[in-house]
mmCIF file of C-alpha atoms and ligand atoms in Angstrom:
data_model
loop_
_atom_site.group_PDB
_atom_site.id
_atom_site.type_symbol
_atom_site.label_atom_id
_atom_site.label_comp_id
_atom_site.label_asym_id
_atom_site.label_seq_id
_atom_site.Cartn_x
_atom_site.Cartn_y
_atom_site.Cartn_z
ATOM 1 C CA MET A 8 92.922 57.399 104.574
ATOM 2 C CA ARG A 9 96.261 56.234 105.961
ATOM 3 C CA GLU A 10 98.917 58.849 105.235
ATOM 4 C CA THR A 11 101.150 57.496 102.508
ATOM 5 C CA GLY A 12 104.246 58.823 100.797
ATOM 6 C CA ARG A 13 106.466 57.243 98.209
ATOM 7 C CA PHE A 14 109.787 57.396 96.421
ATOM 8 C CA ALA A 15 109.445 56.482 92.748
ATOM 9 C CA PRO A 16 112.846 56.226 91.035
ATOM 10 C CA SER A 17 113.222 55.381 87.357
ATOM 11 C CA PRO A 18 115.887 52.679 87.020
ATOM 12 C CA THR A 19 117.758 54.534 84.292
ATOM 13 C CA GLY A 20 120.888 54.788 86.439
ATOM 14 C CA PRO A 21 122.000 54.396 90.046
ATOM 15 C CA LEU A 22 120.687 56.572 92.850
ATOM 16 C CA HIS A 23 122.541 59.896 92.622
ATOM 17 C CA ALA A 24 122.846 62.937 94.827
ATOM 18 C CA GLY A 25 119.645 64.450 93.418
ATOM 19 C CA SER A 26 117.476 61.354 93.698
ATOM 20 C CA LEU A 27 118.751 60.727 97.229
ATOM 21 C CA VAL A 28 117.372 64.165 98.201
ATOM 22 C CA ALA A 29 113.913 63.118 96.952
ATOM 23 C CA ALA A 30 114.188 59.735 98.693
ATOM 24 C CA LEU A 31 115.238 61.314 101.995
ATOM 25 C CA ALA A 32 112.591 64.043 101.807
ATOM 26 C CA SER A 33 109.741 61.629 101.074
ATOM 27 C CA TRP A 34 110.919 59.305 103.874
ATOM 28 C CA LEU A 35 111.167 62.160 106.401
ATOM 29 C CA ASP A 36 107.786 63.502 105.375
ATOM 30 C CA VAL A 37 106.171 60.157 106.183
ATOM 31 C CA ARG A 38 108.071 59.566 109.409
ATOM 32 C CA ALA A 39 107.236 63.082 110.591
ATOM 33 C CA ARG A 40 103.543 62.179 110.290
ATOM 34 C CA GLY A 41 103.809 59.411 112.871
ATOM 35 C CA PRO A 42 104.015 55.632 113.091
ATOM 36 C CA GLN A 43 100.748 55.000 111.224
ATOM 37 C CA ALA A 44 102.040 56.605 108.008
ATOM 38 C CA ARG A 45 103.524 54.441 105.231
ATOM 39 C CA TRP A 46 106.573 55.007 103.043
ATOM 40 C CA LEU A 47 106.497 53.080 99.761
ATOM 41 C CA VAL A 48 109.056 52.598 97.011
ATOM 42 C CA ARG A 49 107.948 52.135 93.421
ATOM 43 C CA ILE A 50 110.383 51.294 90.643
ATOM 44 C CA GLU A 51 109.160 53.290 87.646
ATOM 45 C CA ASP A 52 110.204 51.021 84.812
ATOM 46 C CA ALA A 53 107.078 51.576 82.669
ATOM 47 C CA ASP A 54 109.118 53.450 80.076
ATOM 48 C CA THR A 55 111.065 50.276 79.361
ATOM 49 C CA GLU A 56 113.403 51.722 76.752
ATOM 50 C CA ARG A 57 115.204 54.029 79.169
ATOM 51 C CA CYS A 58 115.591 51.477 81.978
ATOM 52 C CA LEU A 59 118.761 49.479 82.604
ATOM 53 C CA PRO A 60 118.672 45.813 83.626
ATOM 54 C CA GLY A 61 119.380 45.238 87.325
ATOM 55 C CA MET A 62 119.189 48.949 88.130
ATOM 56 C CA GLY A 63 115.969 48.711 90.152
ATOM 57 C CA GLU A 64 117.557 46.143 92.465
ATOM 58 C CA HIS A 65 120.704 48.277 92.696
ATOM 59 C CA ILE A 66 118.700 51.358 93.730
ATOM 60 C CA LEU A 67 116.850 49.331 96.390
ATOM 61 C CA GLN A 68 120.197 48.181 97.738
ATOM 62 C CA GLN A 69 121.552 51.743 97.831
ATOM 63 C CA LEU A 70 118.420 52.873 99.713
ATOM 64 C CA ALA A 71 118.843 50.024 102.201
ATOM 65 C CA GLU A 72 122.486 51.033 102.732
ATOM 66 C CA CYS A 73 121.142 54.468 103.722
ATOM 67 C CA ALA A 74 118.588 52.817 106.076
ATOM 68 C CA LEU A 75 115.748 54.046 103.843
ATOM 69 C CA LEU A 76 113.583 50.928 104.047
ATOM 70 C CA PRO A 77 110.078 50.822 102.576
ATOM 71 C CA ASP A 78 107.209 49.716 104.791
ATOM 72 C CA GLU A 79 105.891 47.361 102.109
ATOM 73 C CA PRO A 80 107.572 45.335 99.347
ATOM 74 C CA PRO A 81 108.546 47.609 96.434
ATOM 75 C CA VAL A 82 106.208 47.798 93.479
ATOM 76 C CA TRP A 83 107.460 47.506 89.876
ATOM 77 C CA GLN A 84 105.506 49.270 87.147
ATOM 78 C CA THR A 85 106.228 46.609 84.524
ATOM 79 C CA ARG A 86 104.207 44.181 86.685
ATOM 80 C CA ARG A 87 101.190 46.505 86.743
ATOM 81 C CA THR A 88 100.529 47.173 83.080
ATOM 82 C CA ASP A 89 96.986 45.696 83.300
ATOM 83 C CA ARG A 90 96.093 48.657 85.550
ATOM 84 C CA TYR A 91 97.362 51.195 83.009
ATOM 85 C CA GLU A 92 95.479 49.352 80.273
ATOM 86 C CA ALA A 93 92.246 49.557 82.308
ATOM 87 C CA ALA A 94 92.730 53.294 82.921
ATOM 88 C CA LEU A 95 93.387 53.934 79.224
ATOM 89 C CA GLU A 96 90.241 51.971 78.332
ATOM 90 C CA ARG A 97 88.203 54.122 80.714
ATOM 91 C CA LEU A 98 89.553 57.283 79.115
ATOM 92 C CA LYS A 99 88.872 55.921 75.619
ATOM 93 C CA ALA A 100 85.318 55.008 76.612
ATOM 94 C CA ARG A 101 84.721 58.635 77.613
ATOM 95 C CA GLY A 102 86.283 59.983 74.443
ATOM 96 C CA LEU A 103 89.192 61.385 76.460
ATOM 97 C CA ALA A 104 91.922 59.355 74.743
ATOM 98 C CA TYR A 105 92.459 59.148 71.015
ATOM 99 C CA PRO A 106 95.028 57.612 68.686
ATOM 100 C CA CYS A 107 97.561 59.903 67.040
ATOM 101 C CA GLY A 108 99.577 59.090 63.941
ATOM 102 C CA CYS A 109 101.863 62.132 64.000
ATOM 103 C CA SER A 110 105.632 61.841 63.973
ATOM 104 C CA ARG A 111 107.734 64.598 65.510
ATOM 105 C CA LYS A 112 108.236 65.908 61.969
ATOM 106 C CA ASP A 113 104.458 65.989 61.337
ATOM 107 C CA ILE A 114 103.989 67.976 64.548
ATOM 108 C CA ASN A 115 106.715 70.450 63.636
ATOM 109 C CA GLU A 116 105.240 70.940 60.172
ATOM 110 C CA ALA A 117 101.724 71.450 61.559
ATOM 111 C CA LEU A 118 103.036 74.019 64.041
ATOM 112 C CA ALA A 119 104.935 75.831 61.289
ATOM 113 C CA ARG A 120 101.745 76.002 59.201
ATOM 114 C CA LEU A 121 99.986 77.522 62.202
ATOM 115 C CA GLY A 122 102.848 79.978 62.623
ATOM 116 C CA GLN A 123 103.522 78.676 66.127
ATOM 117 C CA ARG A 124 106.940 78.030 67.579
ATOM 118 C CA HIS A 125 105.912 77.638 71.178
ATOM 119 C CA GLU A 126 108.175 75.175 72.962
ATOM 120 C CA ARG A 127 108.465 73.946 76.545
ATOM 121 C CA HIS A 128 111.523 72.030 77.753
ATOM 122 C CA GLY A 129 112.365 71.199 74.152
ATOM 123 C CA GLU A 130 108.894 69.739 73.571
ATOM 124 C CA ARG A 131 106.560 71.224 71.004
ATOM 125 C CA VAL A 132 102.981 71.842 72.054
ATOM 126 C CA TYR A 133 100.856 69.259 70.265
ATOM 127 C CA PRO A 134 98.633 71.128 67.774
ATOM 128 C CA GLY A 135 95.726 68.643 67.853
ATOM 129 C CA THR A 136 96.235 67.286 64.320
ATOM 130 C CA CYS A 137 94.655 63.857 65.004
ATOM 131 C CA ARG A 138 91.751 65.015 67.159
ATOM 132 C CA ASP A 139 89.423 64.359 64.247
ATOM 133 C CA GLY A 140 91.057 61.113 63.077
ATOM 134 C CA LEU A 141 94.304 59.509 61.987
ATOM 135 C CA HIS A 142 94.264 60.973 58.444
ATOM 136 C CA GLY A 143 95.197 57.560 57.025
ATOM 137 C CA LYS A 144 98.330 57.194 59.137
ATOM 138 C CA PRO A 145 99.036 54.268 61.479
ATOM 139 C CA ALA A 146 98.608 55.068 65.174
ATOM 140 C CA ARG A 147 101.857 55.987 66.912
ATOM 141 C CA ALA A 148 100.502 56.938 70.323
ATOM 142 C CA TRP A 149 97.415 57.446 72.442
ATOM 143 C CA ARG A 150 96.931 61.020 73.585
ATOM 144 C CA PHE A 151 94.851 62.549 76.367
ATOM 145 C CA ALA A 152 92.162 64.892 75.019
ATOM 146 C CA THR A 153 93.286 67.786 77.229
ATOM 147 C CA GLU A 154 91.378 70.492 75.449
ATOM 148 C CA LYS A 155 88.147 68.471 75.317
ATOM 149 C CA PHE A 156 88.384 67.584 79.004
ATOM 150 C CA GLU A 157 89.263 71.114 80.071
ATOM 151 C CA ALA A 158 86.392 72.544 78.060
ATOM 152 C CA ASP A 159 83.800 70.950 80.336
ATOM 153 C CA LEU A 160 85.864 70.502 83.456
ATOM 154 C CA PRO A 161 83.819 71.176 86.555
ATOM 155 C CA PRO A 162 85.564 73.159 89.265
ATOM 156 C CA THR A 163 86.757 70.927 92.095
ATOM 157 C CA PRO A 164 87.117 72.296 95.601
ATOM 158 C CA GLY A 165 90.744 72.402 96.740
ATOM 159 C CA VAL A 166 92.272 72.562 93.267
ATOM 160 C CA PRO A 167 91.291 75.929 91.815
ATOM 161 C CA TRP A 168 90.521 76.077 88.161
ATOM 162 C CA GLU A 169 90.555 79.563 86.792
ATOM 163 C CA GLU A 170 88.932 80.832 83.682
ATOM 164 C CA LYS A 171 91.431 83.253 82.250
ATOM 165 C CA GLU A 172 91.169 84.725 78.827
ATOM 166 C CA GLU A 173 94.617 85.843 77.793
ATOM 167 C CA ASP A 174 94.950 87.759 74.542
ATOM 168 C CA GLY A 175 92.419 85.454 72.930
ATOM 169 C CA HIS A 176 95.161 82.804 73.133
ATOM 170 C CA ASP A 177 93.157 80.126 74.829
ATOM 171 C CA ALA A 178 89.776 81.004 73.389
ATOM 172 C CA GLY A 179 87.558 77.966 73.584
ATOM 173 C CA THR A 180 89.717 76.140 76.116
ATOM 174 C CA GLY A 181 89.670 76.114 79.882
ATOM 175 C CA GLY A 182 91.785 78.351 82.034
ATOM 176 C CA GLU A 183 94.712 77.579 84.249
ATOM 177 C CA LEU A 184 94.909 74.709 86.637
ATOM 178 C CA CYS A 185 96.463 75.813 89.930
ATOM 179 C CA PHE A 186 97.670 73.847 92.926
ATOM 180 C CA THR A 187 99.563 74.838 96.046
ATOM 181 C CA ASP A 188 102.947 73.200 96.395
ATOM 182 C CA ARG A 189 103.984 72.869 100.052
ATOM 183 C CA ARG A 190 107.371 74.475 99.367
ATOM 184 C CA LEU A 191 106.978 76.454 96.162
ATOM 185 C CA GLY A 192 103.503 77.832 96.860
ATOM 186 C CA ARG A 193 100.890 78.400 94.195
ATOM 187 C CA GLN A 194 101.670 76.896 90.784
ATOM 188 C CA CYS A 195 99.489 77.414 87.722
ATOM 189 C CA GLN A 196 99.540 75.993 84.222
ATOM 190 C CA ASN A 197 97.232 76.160 81.251
ATOM 191 C CA VAL A 198 97.759 72.588 80.115
ATOM 192 C CA SER A 199 96.027 72.796 76.740
ATOM 193 C CA ARG A 200 98.006 75.887 75.767
ATOM 194 C CA GLU A 201 101.358 75.045 77.348
ATOM 195 C CA VAL A 202 101.429 71.281 76.781
ATOM 196 C CA GLY A 203 98.546 70.234 74.542
ATOM 197 C CA ASP A 204 97.063 66.747 74.262
ATOM 198 C CA PHE A 205 99.834 64.696 75.849
ATOM 199 C CA VAL A 206 100.896 61.093 75.236
ATOM 200 C CA LEU A 207 99.486 58.336 77.469
ATOM 201 C CA ARG A 208 100.991 55.385 75.687
ATOM 202 C CA ARG A 209 103.160 54.792 72.669
ATOM 203 C CA ALA A 210 101.519 52.460 70.164
ATOM 204 C CA ASP A 211 104.604 50.212 70.208
ATOM 205 C CA GLY A 212 104.276 49.553 73.927
ATOM 206 C CA PRO A 213 105.795 51.823 76.570
ATOM 207 C CA TRP A 214 103.426 53.555 78.971
ATOM 208 C CA ALA A 215 103.918 57.256 79.478
ATOM 209 C CA TYR A 216 105.079 58.389 82.904
ATOM 210 C CA GLN A 217 102.023 60.663 83.313
ATOM 211 C CA LEU A 218 99.463 57.865 83.116
ATOM 212 C CA ALA A 219 101.455 55.281 85.077
ATOM 213 C CA VAL A 220 102.274 57.665 87.929
ATOM 214 C CA VAL A 221 98.662 58.786 88.309
ATOM 215 C CA VAL A 222 97.274 55.249 88.316
ATOM 216 C CA ASP A 223 99.923 54.023 90.756
ATOM 217 C CA ASP A 224 99.683 56.928 93.183
ATOM 218 C CA ALA A 225 95.907 56.443 93.313
ATOM 219 C CA GLU A 226 95.967 52.657 93.642
ATOM 220 C CA GLN A 227 98.676 52.760 96.293
ATOM 221 C CA GLY A 228 96.699 55.346 98.266
ATOM 222 C CA VAL A 229 99.452 57.976 98.088
ATOM 223 C CA THR A 230 98.321 61.073 99.977
ATOM 224 C CA ASP A 231 101.575 63.078 99.908
ATOM 225 C CA VAL A 232 103.826 63.290 96.867
ATOM 226 C CA VAL A 233 107.333 64.552 97.674
ATOM 227 C CA ARG A 234 109.713 64.609 94.703
ATOM 228 C CA GLY A 235 112.293 66.749 92.901
ATOM 229 C CA GLU A 236 111.486 70.223 91.659
ATOM 230 C CA ASP A 237 112.273 69.189 88.081
ATOM 231 C CA LEU A 238 108.949 67.308 88.120
ATOM 232 C CA THR A 239 106.814 70.292 89.202
ATOM 233 C CA ASP A 240 105.854 71.033 85.625
ATOM 234 C CA ASN A 241 104.193 67.592 85.271
ATOM 235 C CA THR A 242 101.830 68.102 88.191
ATOM 236 C CA ALA A 243 99.036 69.971 86.401
ATOM 237 C CA ARG A 244 98.868 67.199 83.776
ATOM 238 C CA GLN A 245 98.690 64.615 86.537
ATOM 239 C CA ILE A 246 95.910 66.493 88.344
ATOM 240 C CA LEU A 247 93.918 66.593 85.088
ATOM 241 C CA LEU A 248 94.311 62.832 84.692
ATOM 242 C CA GLN A 249 93.345 62.257 88.328
ATOM 243 C CA ARG A 250 90.159 64.199 87.719
ATOM 244 C CA ALA A 251 89.426 62.426 84.450
ATOM 245 C CA LEU A 252 89.817 59.057 86.183
ATOM 246 C CA GLY A 253 87.964 60.085 89.337
ATOM 247 C CA PHE A 254 91.004 59.823 91.642
ATOM 248 C CA ALA A 255 91.784 62.023 94.646
ATOM 249 C CA THR A 256 94.576 64.585 94.275
ATOM 250 C CA PRO A 257 97.432 64.173 96.775
ATOM 251 C CA SER A 258 99.352 67.060 98.321
ATOM 252 C CA TYR A 259 102.574 67.985 96.520
ATOM 253 C CA LEU A 260 105.966 69.124 97.742
ATOM 254 C CA HIS A 261 108.772 69.562 95.237
ATOM 255 C CA THR A 262 112.247 69.514 96.765
ATOM 256 C CA PRO A 263 115.215 71.701 95.814
ATOM 257 C CA LEU A 264 117.491 70.368 93.092
ATOM 258 C CA VAL A 265 121.115 69.521 93.645
ATOM 259 C CA ARG A 266 123.260 71.770 91.498
ATOM 260 C CA GLY A 267 126.458 70.661 89.772
ATOM 261 C CA ALA A 268 129.696 72.572 90.263
ATOM 262 C CA ASP A 269 128.650 74.772 87.313
ATOM 263 C CA GLY A 270 125.380 75.681 89.048
ATOM 264 C CA ASP A 271 123.315 73.683 86.582
ATOM 265 C CA LYS A 272 120.964 70.856 87.441
ATOM 266 C CA LEU A 273 122.955 67.726 88.185
ATOM 267 C CA SER A 274 123.536 65.660 85.066
ATOM 268 C CA LYS A 275 125.970 63.136 83.625
ATOM 269 C CA GLN A 276 127.601 66.031 81.755
ATOM 270 C CA ASN A 277 128.538 68.127 84.798
ATOM 271 C CA GLY A 278 129.683 65.171 86.895
ATOM 272 C CA ALA A 279 128.751 64.209 90.450
ATOM 273 C CA THR A 280 125.978 61.871 89.361
ATOM 274 C CA SER A 281 126.947 58.943 91.541
ATOM 275 C CA ILE A 282 127.009 58.631 95.294
ATOM 276 C CA ASP A 283 128.892 56.138 97.409
ATOM 277 C CA THR A 284 126.710 54.140 99.779
ATOM 278 C CA GLY A 285 129.029 51.150 99.922
ATOM 279 C CA SER A 286 130.155 51.629 103.534
ATOM 280 C CA PRO A 287 128.158 52.878 106.548
ATOM 281 C CA SER A 288 130.262 56.051 106.790
ATOM 282 C CA ALA A 289 129.956 56.798 103.058
ATOM 283 C CA ALA A 290 126.177 56.272 103.209
ATOM 284 C CA LEU A 291 125.969 58.605 106.213
ATOM 285 C CA ALA A 292 127.974 61.268 104.358
ATOM 286 C CA ALA A 293 125.688 60.954 101.308
ATOM 287 C CA LEU A 294 122.576 61.329 103.477
ATOM 288 C CA ASP A 295 124.115 64.281 105.313
ATOM 289 C CA ALA A 296 124.789 66.064 102.002
ATOM 290 C CA ALA A 297 121.191 65.409 100.922
ATOM 291 C CA ALA A 298 119.909 66.793 104.232
ATOM 292 C CA ARG A 299 121.837 70.020 103.616
ATOM 293 C CA VAL A 300 120.008 70.513 100.301
ATOM 294 C CA LEU A 301 116.738 70.271 102.230
ATOM 295 C CA GLY A 302 117.844 72.902 104.730
ATOM 296 C CA LEU A 303 118.356 70.409 107.569
ATOM 297 C CA GLY A 304 121.268 70.784 109.968
ATOM 298 C CA PRO A 305 124.420 68.645 109.850
ATOM 299 C CA THR A 306 124.098 65.406 111.757
ATOM 300 C CA THR A 307 126.215 64.446 114.736
ATOM 301 C CA ALA A 308 124.886 60.871 114.624
ATOM 302 C CA SER A 309 127.265 58.023 113.975
ATOM 303 C CA ASP A 310 125.030 55.940 111.726
ATOM 304 C CA CYS A 311 122.247 56.365 109.174
ATOM 305 C CA PRO A 312 119.285 55.269 111.335
ATOM 306 C CA ALA A 313 120.253 57.710 114.113
ATOM 307 C CA ALA A 314 120.847 60.547 111.640
ATOM 308 C CA LEU A 315 117.453 59.940 110.017
ATOM 309 C CA ALA A 316 115.687 59.906 113.385
ATOM 310 C CA GLY A 317 117.401 63.190 114.271
ATOM 311 C CA TRP A 318 116.108 64.963 111.147
ATOM 312 C CA VAL A 319 112.452 63.932 111.648
ATOM 313 C CA PRO A 320 111.522 66.726 114.126
ATOM 314 C CA GLU A 321 113.460 69.261 112.047
ATOM 315 C CA TRP A 322 111.542 68.223 108.937
ATOM 316 C CA ARG A 323 108.252 68.415 110.840
ATOM 317 C CA ALA A 324 109.019 71.991 111.870
ATOM 318 C CA LEU A 325 110.074 73.030 108.365
ATOM 319 C CA TYR A 326 107.615 71.302 106.039
ATOM 320 C CA ASN A 327 104.899 69.258 107.705
ATOM 321 C CA SER A 328 101.858 71.161 106.775
ATOM 322 C CA ARG A 329 99.424 70.598 103.950
ATOM 323 C CA PRO A 330 98.305 73.447 101.704
HETATM 324 N N1 LIG B 28 110.226 58.252 88.152
HETATM 325 C C1 LIG B 28 110.376 59.679 88.204
HETATM 326 C C2 LIG B 28 111.835 60.038 88.180
HETATM 327 O O1 LIG B 28 112.662 59.244 88.591
HETATM 328 C C3 LIG B 28 109.792 60.292 89.436
HETATM 329 C C4 LIG B 28 108.339 60.209 89.458
HETATM 330 C C5 LIG B 28 107.637 60.908 90.599
HETATM 331 O O2 LIG B 28 108.182 60.997 91.703
HETATM 332 O O3 LIG B 28 106.520 61.322 90.360
HETATM 333 O O4 LIG B 28 112.158 61.131 87.756
#
């Protein structure tokens, strides 16, 4: 398969210092693989509520100002919803997707009854309340039957699946799903215990990132996912969905995060969200700062295309291997 990488921004705001790192890294990773490899850009506007009008176009313009030009016309998720629908239907047909009528409050109450307070990134682990039906409530979301799928998941070469009994905690469920990140090394997660049956689509419309990203990466033939480290935690869920849908698993590399002045992950609260790409010298400075985050040396080039070309061999030496 032709080597393919992609940058997949959500148009919830302009390109910022952190997303430029992911864009640059995914571009370099493709270019370092040679002229046959493709770099794609996908505007991830499937979660329509969080997206801002015109922001996708603005991001594409910012990328172009940095000379980060996709090899094919950008893809927009909102124009691909028939694909997500088809994938959800396939999961439903196999009993791997079911409707859930629980509100956040219902989930909290169910967890309290079970005496569980386990929380990840502010999200409660779904306790499986609607696995056996909606209990008379209207459907609010479709969920992936993680536990059911894991229970009879066959081991797949290349992506180790480990049966691990830990304090009786995950009795009856599968073990951990592990993958090797090209920068972070081995990463493992027990999805049913740490995440639970996760949302694929909200009943009122929006597609969940997990389903859309898996369908798109597969249909676009993405072989190498390079993206920010804040997304590492989603990867095990995405590998499960790839397996459930019969898709290949790409290689993964999660890039370092840009820290705000306070050392925290960059956010609107700690400033420095925006970058200036409005003039060639500003765009070059923004790219140069992103390259530093990736451990690449300062550029002596006078424009973006020359700077990018200069980092390609450096990137190849630092990162261009597959696990
Ligand atoms: N759209 C996601 C974001 O902007 C990135 C998705 C991905 O690279 O997998 O955070």
